[in-house]
Amino acid sequence: MLEKLIFCGYNLEDDNLDDEYEDDIIEDNEQTFFTADRVVHLDSDYACDKRGFRRGNRCTAYNHIRQDLLSRYERKDPLLQEKIREYRRNILLKNGVTPQQIGDVDEWKIVGLTDRKARRVWLNINEIIHTCETKFLLRKKVVCIKVNVEEANSIQAQLLMHMSLNSMIGIHGAQLSHGILLPQDGSILEILPWIPRNISDYGEWTDTTDRPTPLGEIFHGTTLNHLGFRLGRESVPMCEHLGWSDKGLKACLMNETNDNHIKFNWSDRDFNVDVDMISKFISLFLLKEIPNCSRMYKRAEENDFVI
């Protein structure tokens, strides 16, 4: 059985774990639990409810949780940072960078593209990686790799897989919660699925651009940068003979005789991503220094990204 790293909720009022484990780690054959430090309780943090986010994103609870998790991992394994650097070095070597070219591994940017074997499969991920290698590998010291949590055979492997990244890119609902493990100033790009309201509004909360998505909320108030990008009609490899304005598009996408109505559901739908959009994200947000939040918002708005 594959061990999984599971992020659970924090509750300051009740602790159903035995007192002897309060400041330690509980391990059994299948799971590893980290009990929580006394961080602010999300349910009682006024700034962390939905209206609070609209009032100005003053929620700090998620940052407390993130710092609590990271400090516990460090205490459990004092050699963790050394292991992360070695893991990064091996990534570079596997991607054709010679030891002489590597130099200081901390100078490199590693971008993880979330990869899945079923449901919400990133269809043109190999094309993205090839373009990244051509444009950025040696000239800008950027390497793009696939990250698939299903292929990590231990909890430590999952930690190293994500803590070695500078940036993480993936579709909503596909492994991005592990982005909380990224180092300070890391970037998460949440790809928002195409949800045409005149065809089906199921999943409308996943492509919101006027407030954080349910996933995006966990990155607000942290030292991580979270952006979103909404996909369009071209991302859906279905009924490609019909354009967005064609009258028969809805009937084709909702066709039950060939199971299109199931395949089109955002939670099952495979997708393509514009190669230029990924290149733009790397160039504008990963490689260019952004001095303050107002500049970040301006740069995002000018290039069709949302924060």
Coordinates of C-alpha atoms in Angstrom, one line a residue:
M1 CA 0.0 0.0 0.0
L2 CA 1.3 3.5 -0.9
E3 CA 1.7 5.8 2.0
K4 CA 0.2 9.2 1.4
L5 CA 0.9 12.6 2.9
I6 CA -2.5 13.9 4.0
F7 CA -3.2 17.4 5.1
C8 CA -6.0 17.5 7.7
G9 CA -7.8 20.3 9.4
Y10 CA -6.7 21.9 12.6
N11 CA -8.9 22.3 15.6
L12 CA -7.7 24.2 18.7
E13 CA -10.7 23.3 20.8
D14 CA -10.6 19.5 20.8
D15 CA -7.6 17.2 20.5
N16 CA -8.7 13.6 20.2
L17 CA -5.1 12.3 20.2
D18 CA -3.5 11.0 23.4
D19 CA -1.6 13.6 25.4
E20 CA 1.6 11.7 25.1
Y21 CA 1.7 12.4 21.3
E22 CA 0.9 16.1 21.5
D23 CA 4.4 17.3 20.6
D24 CA 5.5 14.3 18.6
I25 CA 4.8 12.3 15.4
I26 CA 2.5 9.3 15.4
E27 CA 3.5 6.6 13.0
D28 CA 1.9 3.3 12.1
N29 CA 2.2 0.9 9.2
E30 CA 0.1 3.0 6.8
Q31 CA 0.1 6.7 7.9
T32 CA 2.2 9.4 9.5
F33 CA 0.5 12.1 11.4
F34 CA 1.8 15.5 12.5
T35 CA -0.2 17.0 15.3
A36 CA -0.8 20.7 15.1
D37 CA 0.8 23.5 17.1
R38 CA -1.5 26.0 18.7
V39 CA -2.2 28.0 15.6
V40 CA -5.3 30.2 15.0
H41 CA -8.5 28.2 14.4
L42 CA -9.7 28.8 10.9
D43 CA -13.4 28.5 11.9
S44 CA -13.0 31.4 14.4
D45 CA -10.8 33.6 12.2
Y46 CA -13.1 36.3 10.9
A47 CA -10.7 37.2 8.1
C48 CA -10.7 33.7 6.7
D49 CA -14.4 33.3 5.9
K50 CA -15.6 33.9 2.4
R51 CA -16.7 37.5 3.1
G52 CA -13.4 38.1 4.8
F53 CA -11.5 37.3 1.7
R54 CA -13.5 39.8 -0.2
R55 CA -12.8 42.4 2.4
G56 CA -9.1 42.4 1.6
N57 CA -7.5 38.9 2.2
R58 CA -6.2 39.6 5.7
C59 CA -6.4 35.9 6.6
T60 CA -3.2 34.7 8.3
A61 CA -4.2 31.3 9.6
Y62 CA -3.1 29.4 6.5
N63 CA 0.4 30.9 6.8
H64 CA 0.6 29.8 10.4
I65 CA -0.4 26.3 9.4
R66 CA 2.2 26.3 6.6
Q67 CA 5.0 27.4 8.9
D68 CA 3.9 24.9 11.5
L69 CA 4.1 22.0 9.0
L70 CA 7.5 23.1 7.6
S71 CA 9.1 23.5 11.0
R72 CA 7.9 20.1 12.0
Y73 CA 9.4 18.5 9.0
E74 CA 12.7 20.3 9.7
R75 CA 12.7 19.1 13.3
K76 CA 12.0 15.5 12.3
D77 CA 14.9 15.5 9.7
P78 CA 17.7 18.0 10.4
L79 CA 19.3 16.9 7.1
L80 CA 16.2 17.8 5.1
Q81 CA 17.6 20.9 3.4
E82 CA 20.7 18.9 2.3
K83 CA 18.5 16.2 0.9
I84 CA 16.4 18.7 -1.0
R85 CA 19.6 20.2 -2.6
E86 CA 20.7 16.7 -3.6
Y87 CA 17.3 15.9 -5.0
R88 CA 17.4 19.1 -7.1
R89 CA 20.9 18.2 -8.3
N90 CA 19.6 14.8 -9.5
I91 CA 16.7 16.4 -11.3
L92 CA 19.1 18.6 -13.2
L93 CA 21.4 15.7 -14.1
K94 CA 18.5 13.6 -15.3
N95 CA 17.5 16.5 -17.6
G96 CA 20.9 16.6 -19.3
V97 CA 22.6 19.4 -17.3
T98 CA 26.2 18.5 -16.7
P99 CA 27.9 18.8 -13.3
Q100 CA 29.9 21.7 -14.7
Q101 CA 26.8 23.5 -15.9
I102 CA 24.9 23.1 -12.7
G103 CA 27.2 25.1 -10.4
D104 CA 25.0 26.2 -7.4
V105 CA 21.7 24.3 -7.5
D106 CA 20.0 27.1 -5.6
E107 CA 20.5 29.3 -8.7
W108 CA 18.2 27.1 -10.8
K109 CA 14.4 27.3 -11.0
I110 CA 12.6 24.0 -11.1
V111 CA 9.0 24.0 -12.4
G112 CA 6.8 21.1 -11.6
L113 CA 3.9 20.3 -14.0
T114 CA 1.3 18.1 -12.2
D115 CA 0.8 14.9 -14.1
R116 CA -2.0 12.4 -13.7
K117 CA -2.7 8.9 -15.2
A118 CA -6.4 9.3 -15.3
R119 CA -9.0 12.2 -15.1
R120 CA -7.8 15.7 -15.7
V121 CA -4.9 14.5 -17.8
W122 CA -2.6 17.2 -19.2
L123 CA -2.6 16.1 -22.8
N124 CA 0.2 18.3 -24.2
I125 CA 2.5 18.2 -21.2
N126 CA 5.4 16.8 -23.2
E127 CA 5.1 19.7 -25.7
I128 CA 5.2 22.1 -22.7
I129 CA 8.4 20.4 -21.3
H130 CA 10.1 20.5 -24.7
T131 CA 9.3 24.2 -25.2
C132 CA 10.6 24.9 -21.7
E133 CA 13.8 23.1 -22.4
T134 CA 14.3 24.9 -25.7
K135 CA 13.6 28.4 -24.3
F136 CA 14.8 28.3 -20.7
L137 CA 17.0 25.4 -19.7
L138 CA 20.6 26.6 -20.2
R139 CA 19.9 30.2 -21.1
K140 CA 17.8 31.0 -18.0
K141 CA 18.6 28.0 -15.7
V142 CA 15.0 26.8 -15.7
V143 CA 14.0 23.1 -15.9
C144 CA 10.4 21.9 -16.3
I145 CA 9.5 18.4 -15.0
K146 CA 6.5 16.2 -14.4
V147 CA 5.4 15.7 -10.8
N148 CA 3.0 12.9 -10.1
V149 CA 2.3 12.2 -6.5
E150 CA 1.0 8.7 -7.5
E151 CA 4.6 7.8 -8.3
A152 CA 6.1 8.7 -5.0
N153 CA 6.6 5.5 -3.0
S154 CA 6.9 7.1 0.4
I155 CA 6.0 10.1 2.4
Q156 CA 9.6 11.4 2.3
A157 CA 9.5 11.0 -1.5
Q158 CA 6.4 13.2 -1.7
L159 CA 8.1 15.8 0.5
L160 CA 11.2 16.0 -1.5
M161 CA 9.3 15.9 -4.8
H162 CA 7.4 19.1 -3.8
M163 CA 10.0 20.9 -1.6
S164 CA 12.5 20.8 -4.4
L165 CA 10.3 22.9 -6.7
N166 CA 10.3 26.7 -7.2
S167 CA 7.0 26.7 -9.0
M168 CA 4.1 24.3 -9.5
I169 CA 1.6 24.4 -12.3
G170 CA -1.5 22.3 -12.6
I171 CA -5.3 22.2 -13.2
H172 CA -7.6 22.9 -10.4
G173 CA -8.0 19.9 -8.1
A174 CA -4.9 18.0 -9.3
Q175 CA -2.2 17.9 -6.5
L176 CA -1.9 21.6 -6.1
S177 CA -2.6 21.5 -2.3
H178 CA 0.9 20.1 -2.0
G179 CA 2.0 23.6 -3.2
I180 CA 2.1 24.6 0.5
L181 CA 5.4 22.7 0.7
L182 CA 7.1 25.0 -1.8
P183 CA 10.0 27.2 -0.5
Q184 CA 9.5 30.9 0.3
D185 CA 8.6 33.0 -2.7
G186 CA 7.5 29.9 -4.6
S187 CA 4.8 30.3 -7.3
I188 CA 1.7 28.3 -7.9
L189 CA -0.2 28.6 -11.2
E190 CA -3.7 27.2 -10.9
I191 CA -5.1 26.4 -14.3
L192 CA -8.8 27.1 -14.2
P193 CA -11.0 24.8 -16.4
W194 CA -13.3 26.1 -19.1
I195 CA -16.9 26.3 -17.6
P196 CA -19.2 27.7 -20.3
R197 CA -22.4 28.8 -18.4
N198 CA -24.6 28.3 -21.4
I199 CA -23.6 24.6 -21.6
S200 CA -23.1 23.6 -18.0
D201 CA -22.5 25.6 -14.9
Y202 CA -21.4 22.7 -12.8
G203 CA -18.0 23.5 -11.3
E204 CA -18.4 27.3 -11.6
W205 CA -16.5 27.7 -8.4
T206 CA -13.4 26.3 -10.0
D207 CA -12.9 29.1 -12.6
T208 CA -13.7 32.1 -10.4
T209 CA -11.6 35.2 -11.2
D210 CA -13.3 37.8 -8.8
R211 CA -12.2 36.0 -5.6
P212 CA -9.8 33.2 -4.7
T213 CA -10.8 29.7 -5.7
P214 CA -11.4 27.3 -2.8
L215 CA -7.9 26.0 -3.4
G216 CA -6.4 29.5 -3.9
E217 CA -7.5 30.5 -0.4
I218 CA -4.9 28.3 1.3
F219 CA -2.1 30.3 -0.3
H220 CA -3.3 33.8 0.7
G221 CA -1.4 35.4 3.5
T222 CA 1.6 33.1 3.0
T223 CA 5.0 33.7 1.5
L224 CA 3.9 32.0 -1.7
N225 CA 2.6 33.6 -4.9
H226 CA -0.6 32.1 -6.3
L227 CA -2.0 33.0 -9.7
G228 CA -4.8 31.6 -11.9
F229 CA -5.3 31.4 -15.6
R230 CA -8.7 30.6 -17.1
L231 CA -8.7 28.2 -20.0
G232 CA -10.9 28.6 -23.1
R233 CA -12.7 26.6 -25.7
E234 CA -9.4 25.5 -27.3
S235 CA -8.4 23.6 -24.2
V236 CA -11.2 21.0 -24.7
P237 CA -10.3 18.3 -27.3
M238 CA -13.9 17.4 -27.9
C239 CA -16.3 18.3 -30.7
E240 CA -13.4 20.2 -32.3
H241 CA -15.3 20.6 -35.6
L242 CA -17.6 23.0 -33.8
G243 CA -16.6 26.5 -32.7
W244 CA -17.6 28.4 -29.5
S245 CA -20.5 30.2 -31.3
D246 CA -21.8 27.2 -33.2
K247 CA -25.4 26.2 -32.2
G248 CA -24.6 22.5 -32.2
L249 CA -21.8 22.7 -29.6
K250 CA -23.9 22.1 -26.5
A251 CA -25.7 19.1 -28.1
C252 CA -22.3 17.6 -29.0
L253 CA -20.7 18.1 -25.7
M254 CA -23.7 16.9 -23.8
N255 CA -24.2 13.8 -26.0
E256 CA -25.1 10.9 -23.8
T257 CA -24.8 8.2 -26.5
N258 CA -21.0 8.5 -26.7
D259 CA -20.5 9.5 -23.0
N260 CA -19.5 13.1 -24.0
H261 CA -21.6 14.4 -21.1
I262 CA -19.4 12.5 -18.7
K263 CA -16.1 13.3 -20.4
F264 CA -17.0 17.0 -20.5
N265 CA -17.5 17.2 -16.7
W266 CA -14.6 19.5 -15.5
S267 CA -13.6 16.9 -12.9
D268 CA -13.0 14.2 -15.5
R269 CA -12.1 16.3 -18.5
D270 CA -8.6 16.0 -20.0
F271 CA -7.2 19.3 -21.3
N272 CA -4.6 21.1 -23.4
V273 CA -2.8 24.2 -22.3
D274 CA -1.5 27.0 -24.5
V275 CA 2.3 26.6 -24.7
D276 CA 2.8 30.4 -24.9
M277 CA 0.9 31.0 -21.7
I278 CA 3.3 28.7 -19.7
S279 CA 6.3 30.5 -21.3
K280 CA 4.8 33.9 -20.4
F281 CA 4.2 32.7 -16.8
I282 CA 7.8 31.6 -16.4
S283 CA 9.2 34.8 -18.0
L284 CA 7.0 37.3 -16.2
F285 CA 6.5 35.8 -12.7
L286 CA 9.2 33.3 -12.1
L287 CA 12.3 35.0 -13.7
K288 CA 11.4 38.7 -13.3
E289 CA 11.6 40.2 -9.9
I290 CA 8.4 41.8 -8.7
P291 CA 9.0 44.5 -6.1
N292 CA 5.5 44.7 -4.5
C293 CA 2.0 43.4 -4.6
S294 CA 0.6 46.3 -6.7
R295 CA 3.1 45.5 -9.4
M296 CA 2.2 41.9 -9.2
Y297 CA -1.6 42.6 -9.6
K298 CA -0.8 45.0 -12.5
R299 CA 1.4 42.5 -14.3
A300 CA -1.2 39.7 -13.9
E301 CA -4.1 41.9 -15.2
E302 CA -2.1 43.0 -18.2
N303 CA -1.4 39.4 -19.2
D304 CA -4.8 37.7 -18.4
F305 CA -3.7 36.1 -15.2
V306 CA -5.7 36.5 -12.0
I307 CA -4.5 36.7 -8.4

